[in-house]
PDB file of C-alpha atoms in Angstrom:
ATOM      1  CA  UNK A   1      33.951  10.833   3.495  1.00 67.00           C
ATOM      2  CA  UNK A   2      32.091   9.281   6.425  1.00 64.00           C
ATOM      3  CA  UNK A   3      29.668  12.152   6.528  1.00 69.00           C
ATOM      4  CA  UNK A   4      28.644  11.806   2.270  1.00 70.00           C
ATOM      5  CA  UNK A   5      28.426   8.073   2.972  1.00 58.00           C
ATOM      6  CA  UNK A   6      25.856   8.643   5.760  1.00 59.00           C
ATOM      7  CA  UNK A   7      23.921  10.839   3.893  1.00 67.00           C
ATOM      8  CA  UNK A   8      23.704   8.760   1.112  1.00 60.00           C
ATOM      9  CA  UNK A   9      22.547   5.621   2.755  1.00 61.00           C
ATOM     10  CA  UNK A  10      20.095   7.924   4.992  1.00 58.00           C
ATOM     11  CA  UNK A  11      18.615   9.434   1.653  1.00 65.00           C
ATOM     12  CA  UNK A  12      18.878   5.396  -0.259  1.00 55.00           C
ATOM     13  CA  UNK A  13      16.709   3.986   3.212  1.00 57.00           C
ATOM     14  CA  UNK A  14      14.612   7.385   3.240  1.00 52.00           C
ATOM     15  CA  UNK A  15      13.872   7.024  -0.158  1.00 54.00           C
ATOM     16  CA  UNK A  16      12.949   2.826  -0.273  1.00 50.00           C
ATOM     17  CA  UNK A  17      10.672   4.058   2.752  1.00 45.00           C
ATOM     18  CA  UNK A  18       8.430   6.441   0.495  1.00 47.00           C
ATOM     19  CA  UNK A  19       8.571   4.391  -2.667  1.00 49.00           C
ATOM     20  CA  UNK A  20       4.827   3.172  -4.218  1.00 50.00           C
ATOM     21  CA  UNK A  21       4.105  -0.395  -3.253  1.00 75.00           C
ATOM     22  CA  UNK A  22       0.726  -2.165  -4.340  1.00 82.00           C
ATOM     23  CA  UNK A  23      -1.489  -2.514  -1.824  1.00 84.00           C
ATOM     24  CA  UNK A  24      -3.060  -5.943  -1.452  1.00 85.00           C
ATOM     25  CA  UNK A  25      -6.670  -6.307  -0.751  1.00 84.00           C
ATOM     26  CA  UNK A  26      -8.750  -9.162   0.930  1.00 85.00           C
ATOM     27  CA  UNK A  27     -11.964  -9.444  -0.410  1.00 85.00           C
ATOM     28  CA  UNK A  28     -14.239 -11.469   1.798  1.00 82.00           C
ATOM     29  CA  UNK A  29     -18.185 -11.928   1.263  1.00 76.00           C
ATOM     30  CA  UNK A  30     -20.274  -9.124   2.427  1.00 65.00           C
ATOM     31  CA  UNK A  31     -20.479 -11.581   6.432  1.00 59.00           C
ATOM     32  CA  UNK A  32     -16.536 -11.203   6.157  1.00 56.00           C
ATOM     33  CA  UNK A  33     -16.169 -15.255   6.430  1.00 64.00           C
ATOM     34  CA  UNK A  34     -15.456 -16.601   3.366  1.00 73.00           C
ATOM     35  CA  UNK A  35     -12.740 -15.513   1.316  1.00 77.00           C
ATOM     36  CA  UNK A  36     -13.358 -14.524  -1.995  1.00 80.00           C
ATOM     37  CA  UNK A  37     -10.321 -12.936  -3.992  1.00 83.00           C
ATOM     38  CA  UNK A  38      -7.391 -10.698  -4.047  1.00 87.00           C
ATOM     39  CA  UNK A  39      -7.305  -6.983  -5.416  1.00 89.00           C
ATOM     40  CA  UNK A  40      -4.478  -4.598  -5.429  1.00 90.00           C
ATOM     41  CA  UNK A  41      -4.062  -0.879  -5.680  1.00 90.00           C
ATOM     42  CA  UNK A  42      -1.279   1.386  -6.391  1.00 92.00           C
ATOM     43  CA  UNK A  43      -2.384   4.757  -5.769  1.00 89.00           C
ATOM     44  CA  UNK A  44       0.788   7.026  -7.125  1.00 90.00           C
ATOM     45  CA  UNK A  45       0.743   4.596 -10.579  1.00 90.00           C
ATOM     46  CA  UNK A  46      -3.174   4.873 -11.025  1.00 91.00           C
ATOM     47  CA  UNK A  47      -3.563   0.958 -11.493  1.00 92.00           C
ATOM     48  CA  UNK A  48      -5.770  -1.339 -10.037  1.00 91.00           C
ATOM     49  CA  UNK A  49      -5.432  -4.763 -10.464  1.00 91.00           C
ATOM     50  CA  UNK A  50      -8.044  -7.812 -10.349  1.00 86.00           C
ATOM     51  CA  UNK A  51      -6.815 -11.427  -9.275  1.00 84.00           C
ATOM     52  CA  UNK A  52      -6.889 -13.722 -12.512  1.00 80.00           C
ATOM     53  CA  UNK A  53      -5.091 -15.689 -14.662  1.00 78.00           C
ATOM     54  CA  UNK A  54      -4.463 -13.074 -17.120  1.00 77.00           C
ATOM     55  CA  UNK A  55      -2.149  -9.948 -16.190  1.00 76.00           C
ATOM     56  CA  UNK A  56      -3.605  -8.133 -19.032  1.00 75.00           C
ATOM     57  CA  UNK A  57      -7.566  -9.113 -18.781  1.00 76.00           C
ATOM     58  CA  UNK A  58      -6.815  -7.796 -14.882  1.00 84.00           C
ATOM     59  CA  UNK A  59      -4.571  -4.588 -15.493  1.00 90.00           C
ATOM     60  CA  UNK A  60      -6.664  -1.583 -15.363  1.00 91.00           C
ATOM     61  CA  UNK A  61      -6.252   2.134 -14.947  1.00 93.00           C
ATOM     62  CA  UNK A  62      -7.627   4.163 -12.533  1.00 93.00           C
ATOM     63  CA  UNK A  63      -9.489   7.227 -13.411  1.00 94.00           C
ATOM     64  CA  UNK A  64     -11.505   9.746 -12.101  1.00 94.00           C
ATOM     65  CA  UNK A  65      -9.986   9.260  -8.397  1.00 94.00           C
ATOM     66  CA  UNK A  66     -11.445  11.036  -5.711  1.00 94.00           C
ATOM     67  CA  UNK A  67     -10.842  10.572  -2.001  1.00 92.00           C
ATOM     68  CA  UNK A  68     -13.092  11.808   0.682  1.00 92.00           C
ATOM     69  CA  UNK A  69     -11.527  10.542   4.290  1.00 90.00           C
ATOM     70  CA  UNK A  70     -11.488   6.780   4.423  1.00 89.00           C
ATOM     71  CA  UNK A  71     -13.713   6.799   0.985  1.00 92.00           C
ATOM     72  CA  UNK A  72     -12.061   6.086  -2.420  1.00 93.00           C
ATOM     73  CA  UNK A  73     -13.769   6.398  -5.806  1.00 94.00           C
ATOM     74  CA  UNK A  74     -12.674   6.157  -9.311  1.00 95.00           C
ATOM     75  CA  UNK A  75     -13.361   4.680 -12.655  1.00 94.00           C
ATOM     76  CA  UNK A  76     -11.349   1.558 -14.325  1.00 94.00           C
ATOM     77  CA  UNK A  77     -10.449   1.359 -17.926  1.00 93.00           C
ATOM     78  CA  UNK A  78      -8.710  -2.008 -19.137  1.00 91.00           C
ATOM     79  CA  UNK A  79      -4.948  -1.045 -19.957  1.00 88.00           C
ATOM     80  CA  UNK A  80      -4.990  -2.727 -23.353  1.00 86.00           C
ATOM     81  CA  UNK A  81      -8.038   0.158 -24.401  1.00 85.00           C
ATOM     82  CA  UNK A  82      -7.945   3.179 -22.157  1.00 86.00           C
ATOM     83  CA  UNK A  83     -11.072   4.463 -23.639  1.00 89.00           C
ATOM     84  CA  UNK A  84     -13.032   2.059 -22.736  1.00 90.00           C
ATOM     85  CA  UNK A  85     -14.834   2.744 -19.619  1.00 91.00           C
ATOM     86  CA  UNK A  86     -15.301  -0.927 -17.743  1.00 90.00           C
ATOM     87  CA  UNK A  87     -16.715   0.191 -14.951  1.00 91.00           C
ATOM     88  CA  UNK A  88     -16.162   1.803 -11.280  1.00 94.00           C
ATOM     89  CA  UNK A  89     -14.810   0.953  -7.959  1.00 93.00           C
ATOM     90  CA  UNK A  90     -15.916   2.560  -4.616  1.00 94.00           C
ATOM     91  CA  UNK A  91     -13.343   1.513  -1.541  1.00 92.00           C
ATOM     92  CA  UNK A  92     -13.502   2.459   2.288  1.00 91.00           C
ATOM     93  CA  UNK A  93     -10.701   1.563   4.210  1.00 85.00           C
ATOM     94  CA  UNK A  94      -9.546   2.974   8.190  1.00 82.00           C
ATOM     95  CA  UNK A  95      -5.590   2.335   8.092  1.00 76.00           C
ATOM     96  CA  UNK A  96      -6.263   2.635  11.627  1.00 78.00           C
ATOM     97  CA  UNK A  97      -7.894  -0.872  11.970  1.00 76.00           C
ATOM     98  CA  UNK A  98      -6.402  -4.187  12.693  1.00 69.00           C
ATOM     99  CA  UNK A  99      -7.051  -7.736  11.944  1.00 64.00           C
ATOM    100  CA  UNK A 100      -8.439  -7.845  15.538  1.00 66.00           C
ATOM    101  CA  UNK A 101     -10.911  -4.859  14.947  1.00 65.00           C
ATOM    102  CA  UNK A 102     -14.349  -5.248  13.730  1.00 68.00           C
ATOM    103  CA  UNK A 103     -13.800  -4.898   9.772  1.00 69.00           C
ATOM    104  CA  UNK A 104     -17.846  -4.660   8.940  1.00 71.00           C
ATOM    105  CA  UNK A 105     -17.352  -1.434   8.501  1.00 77.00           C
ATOM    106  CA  UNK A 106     -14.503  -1.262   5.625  1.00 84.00           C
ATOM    107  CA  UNK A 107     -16.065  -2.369   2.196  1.00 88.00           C
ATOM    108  CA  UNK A 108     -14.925  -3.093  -1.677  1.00 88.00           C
ATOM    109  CA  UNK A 109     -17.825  -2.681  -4.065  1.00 89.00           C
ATOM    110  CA  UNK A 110     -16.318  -3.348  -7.879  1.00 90.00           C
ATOM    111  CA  UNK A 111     -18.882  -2.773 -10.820  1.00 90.00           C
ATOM    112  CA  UNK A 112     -17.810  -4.379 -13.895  1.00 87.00           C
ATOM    113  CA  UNK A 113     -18.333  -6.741 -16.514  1.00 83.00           C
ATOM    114  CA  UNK A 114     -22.122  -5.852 -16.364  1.00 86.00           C
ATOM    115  CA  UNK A 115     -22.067  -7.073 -12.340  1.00 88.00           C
ATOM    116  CA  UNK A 116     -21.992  -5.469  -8.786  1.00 88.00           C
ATOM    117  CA  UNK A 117     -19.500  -7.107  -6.650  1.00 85.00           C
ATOM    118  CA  UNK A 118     -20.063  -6.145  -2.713  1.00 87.00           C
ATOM    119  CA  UNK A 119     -16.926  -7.112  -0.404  1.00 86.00           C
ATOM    120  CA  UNK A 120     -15.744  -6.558   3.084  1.00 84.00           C
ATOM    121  CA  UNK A 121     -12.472  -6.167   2.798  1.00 84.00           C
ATOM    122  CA  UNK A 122      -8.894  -6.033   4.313  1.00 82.00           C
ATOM    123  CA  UNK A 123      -5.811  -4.344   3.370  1.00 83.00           C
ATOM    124  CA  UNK A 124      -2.411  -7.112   3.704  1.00 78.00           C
ATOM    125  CA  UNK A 125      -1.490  -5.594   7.246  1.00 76.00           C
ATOM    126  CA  UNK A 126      -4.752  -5.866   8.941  1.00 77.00           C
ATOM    127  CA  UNK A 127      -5.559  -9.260   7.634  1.00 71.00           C
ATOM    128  CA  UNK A 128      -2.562 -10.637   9.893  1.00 62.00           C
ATOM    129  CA  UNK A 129      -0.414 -12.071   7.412  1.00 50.00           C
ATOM    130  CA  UNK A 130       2.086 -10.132   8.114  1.00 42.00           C
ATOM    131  CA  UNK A 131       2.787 -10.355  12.023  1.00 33.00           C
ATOM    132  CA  UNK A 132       4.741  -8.168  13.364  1.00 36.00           C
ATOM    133  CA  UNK A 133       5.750 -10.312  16.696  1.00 33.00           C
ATOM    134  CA  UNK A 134       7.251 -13.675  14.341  1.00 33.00           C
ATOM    135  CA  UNK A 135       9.597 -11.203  12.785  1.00 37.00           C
ATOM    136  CA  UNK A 136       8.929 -11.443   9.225  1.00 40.00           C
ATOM    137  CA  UNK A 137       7.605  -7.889   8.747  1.00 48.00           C
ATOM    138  CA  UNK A 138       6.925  -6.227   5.287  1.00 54.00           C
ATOM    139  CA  UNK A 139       9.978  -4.705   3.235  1.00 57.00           C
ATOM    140  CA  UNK A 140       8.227  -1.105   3.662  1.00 60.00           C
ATOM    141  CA  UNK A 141       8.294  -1.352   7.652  1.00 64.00           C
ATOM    142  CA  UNK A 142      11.826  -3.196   7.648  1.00 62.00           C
ATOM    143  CA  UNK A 143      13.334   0.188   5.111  1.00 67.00           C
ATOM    144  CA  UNK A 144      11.706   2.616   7.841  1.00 67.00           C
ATOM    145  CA  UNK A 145      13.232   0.595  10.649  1.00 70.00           C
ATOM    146  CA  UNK A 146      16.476   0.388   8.833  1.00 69.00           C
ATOM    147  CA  UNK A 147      16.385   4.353   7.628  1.00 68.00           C
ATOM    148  CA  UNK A 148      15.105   5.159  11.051  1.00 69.00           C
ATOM    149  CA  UNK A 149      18.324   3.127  13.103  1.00 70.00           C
ATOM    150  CA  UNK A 150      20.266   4.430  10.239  1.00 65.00           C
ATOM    151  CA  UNK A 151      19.769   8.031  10.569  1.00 65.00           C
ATOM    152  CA  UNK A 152      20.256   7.772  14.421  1.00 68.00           C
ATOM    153  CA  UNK A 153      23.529   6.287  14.140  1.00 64.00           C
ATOM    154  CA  UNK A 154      24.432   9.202  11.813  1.00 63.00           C
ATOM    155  CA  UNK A 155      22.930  11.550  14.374  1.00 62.00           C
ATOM    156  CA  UNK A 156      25.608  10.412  16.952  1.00 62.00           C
ATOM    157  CA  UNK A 157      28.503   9.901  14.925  1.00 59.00           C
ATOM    158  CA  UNK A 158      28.151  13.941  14.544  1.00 59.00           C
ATOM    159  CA  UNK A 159      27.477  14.478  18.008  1.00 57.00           C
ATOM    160  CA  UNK A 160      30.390  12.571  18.848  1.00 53.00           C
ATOM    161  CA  UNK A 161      32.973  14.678  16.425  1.00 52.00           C
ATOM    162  CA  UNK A 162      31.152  18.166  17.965  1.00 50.00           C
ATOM    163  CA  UNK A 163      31.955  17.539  21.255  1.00 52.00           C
ATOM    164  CA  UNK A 164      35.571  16.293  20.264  1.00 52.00           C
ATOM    165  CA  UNK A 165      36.118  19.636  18.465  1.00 53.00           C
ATOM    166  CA  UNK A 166      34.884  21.231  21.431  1.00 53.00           C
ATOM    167  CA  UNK A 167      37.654  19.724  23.824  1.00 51.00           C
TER     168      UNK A 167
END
C-alpha cells in the first residue's frame, strides 16, 4: 500500500512539475530602463497574451511558430476571429540569463495594430521578482523541489525494505 501511495504522489509532483504555465514577459524600452508592459506566452496552448484591460481584445493565438535556438517566431490571430491575421511576433530569449546579466541582448519586437513595437525584454525569473534566497520561489520550482525530495524519500524507503529482506 505504501509502495502505490509513493508512486502516486511521485507521478502527482512529477506531473505538476511538467505542466504548461504562462510565461510572463517584461517589456522594457529598447535602453532596458523604463518599463513598458507585460506579455505572456504559453507555448504548449499556442496563446499569447497582451497586457490590457480586455481579456478578449488581448487573447490571441499563436500561429506559424518556429523556433531557431534562443529565436521565436510566429503569427497572432485575435481568438474571437482566428482568420484574421493581426500581425507577428519575433522573441529572443537565453533561459540561461539572469536579472544580473546584461539583457541588451534578449529582445520582444510585436507588430500589430498597424505598429512596430521594439522591447528588451525579461522573462519573470530573470527580472528578480521571484528571489530565490527570501524563500518565496515560483509554484513550478517549489513542485520540482517537492517531486524531487519526494521521490528520494521513496528511493530509501525501498532501500530500506531490500536490505531487511536480505537479513
Amino acid at each position: 500500500m505504501k509502495r502505490i501511495f509513493l508512486s502516486l504522489m511521485l507521478i502527482l509532483g512529477l506531473s505538476m512539475s511538467l505542466s504548461a504555465k504562462k510565461e510572463a514577459m517584461y517589456a522594457y524600452d529598447t535602453s532596458l530602463t523604463n518599463f513598458f508592459g507585460m506579455y505572456w506566452i504559453d507555448r504548449d496552448a499556442q496563446m499569447f497574451y497582451f497586457d490590457s484591460d480586455s481579456e478578449e481584445d488581448a487573447t490571441m493565438m499563436i500561429k506559424n511558430y518556429k523556433k531557431n535556438g534562443n529565436k521565436e517566431t510566429f503569427d497572432i490571430y485575435p481568438k474571437n476571429n482566428p482568420s484574421k491575421k493581426l500581425g507577428s511576433v519575433v522573441l529572443v530569449i537565453n533561459p540561461e540569463l539572469t536579472a544580473k546579466d546584461d539583457l541588451s541582448s534578449q529582445s520582444l519586437i510585436v507588430k500589430a495594430y498597424g505598429q512596430t513595437y521594439n522591447h528588451g525584454v525579461k522573462t519573470e525569473k530573470q527580472n528578480g521578482n521571484k528571489s530565490k534566497g527570501g524563500g518565496s520561489e515560483s509554484v513550478v520550482d517549489k513542485a520540482k523541489e517537492g517531486a524531487k525530495d519526494l521521490f528520494n524519500k521513496g528511493k530509501n524507503l525501498f532501500k530500506k525494505k531490500d536490505k531487511k529482506e536480505g537479513e
